[in-house]
N, C-alpha and C. Protein backbone atom coordinates (compact mmCIF):
# COMPACT_ATOMS: atom_id res chain seq x y z
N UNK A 1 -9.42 -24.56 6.53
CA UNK A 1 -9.81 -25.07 5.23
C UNK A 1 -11.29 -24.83 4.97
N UNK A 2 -11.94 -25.12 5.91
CA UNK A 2 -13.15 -24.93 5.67
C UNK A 2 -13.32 -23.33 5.51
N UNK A 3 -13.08 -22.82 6.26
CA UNK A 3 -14.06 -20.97 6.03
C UNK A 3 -13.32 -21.08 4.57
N UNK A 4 -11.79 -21.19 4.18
CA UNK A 4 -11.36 -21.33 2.76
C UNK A 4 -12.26 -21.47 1.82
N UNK A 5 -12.83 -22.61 1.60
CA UNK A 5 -13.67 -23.17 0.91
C UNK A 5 -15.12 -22.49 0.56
N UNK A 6 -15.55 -22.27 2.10
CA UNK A 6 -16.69 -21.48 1.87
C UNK A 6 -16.64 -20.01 1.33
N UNK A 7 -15.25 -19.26 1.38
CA UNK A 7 -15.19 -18.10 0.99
C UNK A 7 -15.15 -18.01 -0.65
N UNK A 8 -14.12 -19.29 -0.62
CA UNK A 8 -14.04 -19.04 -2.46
C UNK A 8 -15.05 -19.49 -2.94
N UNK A 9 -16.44 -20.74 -2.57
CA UNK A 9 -17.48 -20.23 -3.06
C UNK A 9 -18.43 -19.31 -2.84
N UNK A 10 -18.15 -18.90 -2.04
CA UNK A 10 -19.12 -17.18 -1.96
C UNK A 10 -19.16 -16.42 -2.77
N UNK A 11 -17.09 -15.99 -3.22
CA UNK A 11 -16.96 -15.42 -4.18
C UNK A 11 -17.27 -15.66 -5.58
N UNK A 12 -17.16 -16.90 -5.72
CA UNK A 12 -17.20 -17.58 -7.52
C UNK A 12 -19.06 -17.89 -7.79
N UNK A 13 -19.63 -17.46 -6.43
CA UNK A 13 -21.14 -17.82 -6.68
C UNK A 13 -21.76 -19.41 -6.79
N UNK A 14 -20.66 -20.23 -6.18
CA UNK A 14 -20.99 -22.02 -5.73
C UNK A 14 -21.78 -22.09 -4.60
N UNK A 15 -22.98 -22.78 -5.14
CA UNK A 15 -23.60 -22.92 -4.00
C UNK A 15 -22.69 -24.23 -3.20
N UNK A 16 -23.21 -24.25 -2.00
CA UNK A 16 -22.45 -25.46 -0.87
C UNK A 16 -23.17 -26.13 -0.07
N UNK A 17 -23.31 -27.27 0.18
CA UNK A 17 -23.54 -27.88 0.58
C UNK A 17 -23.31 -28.27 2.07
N UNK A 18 -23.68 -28.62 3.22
CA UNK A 18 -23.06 -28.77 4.63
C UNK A 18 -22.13 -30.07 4.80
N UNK A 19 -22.53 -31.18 3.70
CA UNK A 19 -21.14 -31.95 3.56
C UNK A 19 -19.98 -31.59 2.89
N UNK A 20 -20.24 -30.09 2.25
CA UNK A 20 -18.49 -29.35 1.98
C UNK A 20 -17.73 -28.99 2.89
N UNK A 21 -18.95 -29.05 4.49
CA UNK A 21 -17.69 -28.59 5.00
C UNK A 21 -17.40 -29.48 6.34
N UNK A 22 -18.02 -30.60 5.86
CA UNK A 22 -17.66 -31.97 6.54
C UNK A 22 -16.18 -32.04 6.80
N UNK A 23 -16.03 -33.35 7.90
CA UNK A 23 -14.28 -33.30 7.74
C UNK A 23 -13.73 -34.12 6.36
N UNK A 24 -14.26 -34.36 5.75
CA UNK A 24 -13.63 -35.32 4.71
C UNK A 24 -12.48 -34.19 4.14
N UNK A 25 -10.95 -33.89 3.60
CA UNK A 25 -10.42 -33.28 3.48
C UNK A 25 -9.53 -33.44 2.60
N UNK A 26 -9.15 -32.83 1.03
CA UNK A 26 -8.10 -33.24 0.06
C UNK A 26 -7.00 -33.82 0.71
N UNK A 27 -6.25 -35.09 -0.12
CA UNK A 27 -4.64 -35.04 0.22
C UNK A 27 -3.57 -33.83 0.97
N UNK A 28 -2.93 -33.54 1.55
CA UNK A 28 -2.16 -32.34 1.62
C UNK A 28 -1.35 -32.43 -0.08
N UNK A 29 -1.36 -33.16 -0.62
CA UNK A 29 -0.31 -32.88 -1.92
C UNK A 29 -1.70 -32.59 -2.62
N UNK A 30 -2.89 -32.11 -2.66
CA UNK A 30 -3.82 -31.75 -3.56
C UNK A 30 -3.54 -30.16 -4.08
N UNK A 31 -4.00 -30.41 -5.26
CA UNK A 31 -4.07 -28.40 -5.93
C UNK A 31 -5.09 -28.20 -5.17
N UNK A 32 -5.13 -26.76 -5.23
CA UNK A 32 -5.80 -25.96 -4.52
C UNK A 32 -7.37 -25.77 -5.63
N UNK A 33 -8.30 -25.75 -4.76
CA UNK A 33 -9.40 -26.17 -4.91
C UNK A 33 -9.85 -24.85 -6.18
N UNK A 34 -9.76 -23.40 -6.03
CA UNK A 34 -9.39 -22.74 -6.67
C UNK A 34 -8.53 -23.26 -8.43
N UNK A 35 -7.40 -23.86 -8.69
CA UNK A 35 -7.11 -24.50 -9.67
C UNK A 35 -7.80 -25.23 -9.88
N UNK A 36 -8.34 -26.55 -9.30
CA UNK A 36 -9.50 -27.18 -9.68
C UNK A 36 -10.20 -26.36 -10.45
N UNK A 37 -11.21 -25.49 -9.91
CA UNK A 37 -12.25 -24.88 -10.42
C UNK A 37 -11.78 -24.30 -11.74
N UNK A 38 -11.18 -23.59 -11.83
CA UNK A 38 -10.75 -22.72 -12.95
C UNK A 38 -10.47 -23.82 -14.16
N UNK A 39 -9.54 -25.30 -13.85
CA UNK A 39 -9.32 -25.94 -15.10
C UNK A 39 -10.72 -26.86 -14.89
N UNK A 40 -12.12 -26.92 -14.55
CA UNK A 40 -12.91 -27.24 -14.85
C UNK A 40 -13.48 -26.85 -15.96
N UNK A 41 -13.65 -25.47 -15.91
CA UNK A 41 -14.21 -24.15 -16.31
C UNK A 41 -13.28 -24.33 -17.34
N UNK A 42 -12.27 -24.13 -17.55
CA UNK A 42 -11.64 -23.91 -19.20
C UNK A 42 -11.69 -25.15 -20.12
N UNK A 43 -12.05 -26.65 -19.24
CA UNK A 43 -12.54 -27.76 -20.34
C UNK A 43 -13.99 -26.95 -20.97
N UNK A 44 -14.75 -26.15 -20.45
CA UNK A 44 -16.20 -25.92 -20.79
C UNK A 44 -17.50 -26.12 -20.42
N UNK A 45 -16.79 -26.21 -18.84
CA UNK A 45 -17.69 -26.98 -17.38
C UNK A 45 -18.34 -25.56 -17.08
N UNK A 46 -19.10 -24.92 -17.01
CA UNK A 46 -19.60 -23.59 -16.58
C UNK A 46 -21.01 -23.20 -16.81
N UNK A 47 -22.09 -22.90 -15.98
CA UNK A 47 -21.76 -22.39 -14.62
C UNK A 47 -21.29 -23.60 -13.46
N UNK A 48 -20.15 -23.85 -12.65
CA UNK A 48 -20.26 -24.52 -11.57
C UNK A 48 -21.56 -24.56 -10.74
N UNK A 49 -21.64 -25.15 -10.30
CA UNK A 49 -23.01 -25.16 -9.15
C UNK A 49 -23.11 -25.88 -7.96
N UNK A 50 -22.18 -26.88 -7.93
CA UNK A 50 -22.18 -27.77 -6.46
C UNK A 50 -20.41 -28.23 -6.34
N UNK A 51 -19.98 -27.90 -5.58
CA UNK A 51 -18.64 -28.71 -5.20
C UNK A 51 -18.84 -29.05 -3.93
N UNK A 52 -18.07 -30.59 -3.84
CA UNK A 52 -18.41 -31.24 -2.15
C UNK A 52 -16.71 -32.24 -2.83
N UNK A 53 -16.38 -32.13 -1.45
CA UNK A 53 -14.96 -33.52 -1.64
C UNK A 53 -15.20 -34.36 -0.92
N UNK A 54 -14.76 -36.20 -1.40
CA UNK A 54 -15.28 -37.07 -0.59
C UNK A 54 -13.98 -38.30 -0.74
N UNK A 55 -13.50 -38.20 0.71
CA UNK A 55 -12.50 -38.92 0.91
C UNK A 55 -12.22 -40.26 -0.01
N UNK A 56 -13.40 -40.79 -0.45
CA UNK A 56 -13.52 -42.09 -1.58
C UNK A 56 -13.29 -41.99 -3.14
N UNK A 57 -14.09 -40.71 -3.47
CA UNK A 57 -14.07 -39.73 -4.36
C UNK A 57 -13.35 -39.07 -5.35
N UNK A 58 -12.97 -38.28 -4.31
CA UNK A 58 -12.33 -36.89 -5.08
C UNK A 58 -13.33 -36.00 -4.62
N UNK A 59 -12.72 -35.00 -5.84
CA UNK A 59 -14.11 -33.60 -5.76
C UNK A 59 -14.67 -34.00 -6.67
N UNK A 60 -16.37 -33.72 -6.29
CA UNK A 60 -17.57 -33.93 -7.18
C UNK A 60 -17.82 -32.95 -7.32
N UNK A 61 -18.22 -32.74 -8.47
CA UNK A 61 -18.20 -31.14 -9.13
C UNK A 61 -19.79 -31.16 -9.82
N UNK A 62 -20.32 -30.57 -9.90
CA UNK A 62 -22.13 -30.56 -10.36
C UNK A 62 -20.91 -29.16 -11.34
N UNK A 63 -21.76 -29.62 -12.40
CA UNK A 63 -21.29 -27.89 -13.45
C UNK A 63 -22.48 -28.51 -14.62
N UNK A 64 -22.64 -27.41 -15.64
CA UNK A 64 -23.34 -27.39 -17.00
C UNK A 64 -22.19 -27.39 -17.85
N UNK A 65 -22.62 -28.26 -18.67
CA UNK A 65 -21.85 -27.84 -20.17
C UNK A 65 -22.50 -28.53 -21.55
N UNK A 66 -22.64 -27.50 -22.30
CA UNK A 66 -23.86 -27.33 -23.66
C UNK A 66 -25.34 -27.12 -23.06
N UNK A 67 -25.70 -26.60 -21.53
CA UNK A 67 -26.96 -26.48 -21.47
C UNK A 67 -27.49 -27.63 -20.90
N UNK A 68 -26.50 -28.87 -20.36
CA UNK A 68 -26.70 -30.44 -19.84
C UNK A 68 -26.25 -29.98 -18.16
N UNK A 69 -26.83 -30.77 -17.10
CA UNK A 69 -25.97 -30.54 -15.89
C UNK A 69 -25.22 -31.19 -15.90
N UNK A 70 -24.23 -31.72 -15.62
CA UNK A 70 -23.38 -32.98 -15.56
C UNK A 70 -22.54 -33.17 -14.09
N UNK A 71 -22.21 -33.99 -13.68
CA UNK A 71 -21.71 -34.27 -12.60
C UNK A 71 -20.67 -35.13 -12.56
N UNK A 72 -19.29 -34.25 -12.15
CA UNK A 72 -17.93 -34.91 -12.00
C UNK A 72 -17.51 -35.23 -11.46
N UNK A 73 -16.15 -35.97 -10.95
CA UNK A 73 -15.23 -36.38 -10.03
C UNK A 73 -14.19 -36.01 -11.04
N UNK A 74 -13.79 -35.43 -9.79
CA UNK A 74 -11.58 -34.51 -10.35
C UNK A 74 -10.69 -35.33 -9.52
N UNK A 75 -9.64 -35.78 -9.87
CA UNK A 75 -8.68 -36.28 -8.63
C UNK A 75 -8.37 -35.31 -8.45
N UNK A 76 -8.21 -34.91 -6.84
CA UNK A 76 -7.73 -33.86 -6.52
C UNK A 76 -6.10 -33.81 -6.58
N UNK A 77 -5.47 -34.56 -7.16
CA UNK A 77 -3.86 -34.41 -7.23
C UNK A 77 -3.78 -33.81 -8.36
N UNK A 78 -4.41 -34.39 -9.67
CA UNK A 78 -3.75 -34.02 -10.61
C UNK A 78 -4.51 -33.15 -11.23
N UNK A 79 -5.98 -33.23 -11.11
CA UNK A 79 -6.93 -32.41 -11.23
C UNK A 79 -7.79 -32.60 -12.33
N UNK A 80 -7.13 -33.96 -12.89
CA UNK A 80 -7.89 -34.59 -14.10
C UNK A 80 -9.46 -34.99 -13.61
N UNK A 81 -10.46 -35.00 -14.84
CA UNK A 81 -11.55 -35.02 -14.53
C UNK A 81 -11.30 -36.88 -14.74
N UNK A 82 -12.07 -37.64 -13.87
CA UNK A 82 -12.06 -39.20 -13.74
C UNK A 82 -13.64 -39.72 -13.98
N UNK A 83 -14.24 -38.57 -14.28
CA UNK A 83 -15.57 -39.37 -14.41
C UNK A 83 -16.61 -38.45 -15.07
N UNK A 84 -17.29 -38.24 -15.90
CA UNK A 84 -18.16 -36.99 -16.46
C UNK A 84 -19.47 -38.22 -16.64
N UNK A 85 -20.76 -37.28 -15.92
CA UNK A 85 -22.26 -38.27 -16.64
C UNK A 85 -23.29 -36.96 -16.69
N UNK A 86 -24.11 -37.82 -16.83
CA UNK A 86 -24.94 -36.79 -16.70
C UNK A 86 -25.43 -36.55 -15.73
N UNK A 87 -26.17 -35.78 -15.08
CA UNK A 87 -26.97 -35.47 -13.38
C UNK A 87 -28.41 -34.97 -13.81
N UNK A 88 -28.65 -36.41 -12.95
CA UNK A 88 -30.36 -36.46 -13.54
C UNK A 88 -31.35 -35.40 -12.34
């Protein structure tokens, strides 16, 4: 899971963090982190910039949208965003 993680942000250009690749670890019934990202990105979350998952959490997602940073939590089951603020 982990090299996973680190590969698909290599590719998508996410920076990472060393608590991404902590053991904290999605549900096994979670979407794939990949879907996450992508239905972030089509609400109008883009560029991504930080993803980390936290067993209490969800995935916290750092992304821009209108030129704001903002900082999310996705449940990783359903992939709904549960929290949008701003990131100061």
């Amino acid at each position: 899971m982990k090299k996973t993680v680190l590969a698909l942000c290599l590719l998508t250009g996410i920076s990472i963090v060393p608590s991404a690749l902590a053991d904290d670890k999605p549900p096994r019934n979670a979407k794939p982190l990949s879907e996450i990202i992508r239905s972030v990105e089509n609400k109008g979350y883009s560029p991504i910039v930080d993803v980390d998952y936290d067993d209490d959490d969800g995935w916290e997602i750092k992304a821009y949208r209108n030129n704001e940073k903002r900082e999310l939590k996705v449940n990783p089951i359903s992939g709904d965003i549960i929290s949008d603020k701003k990131d100061d």
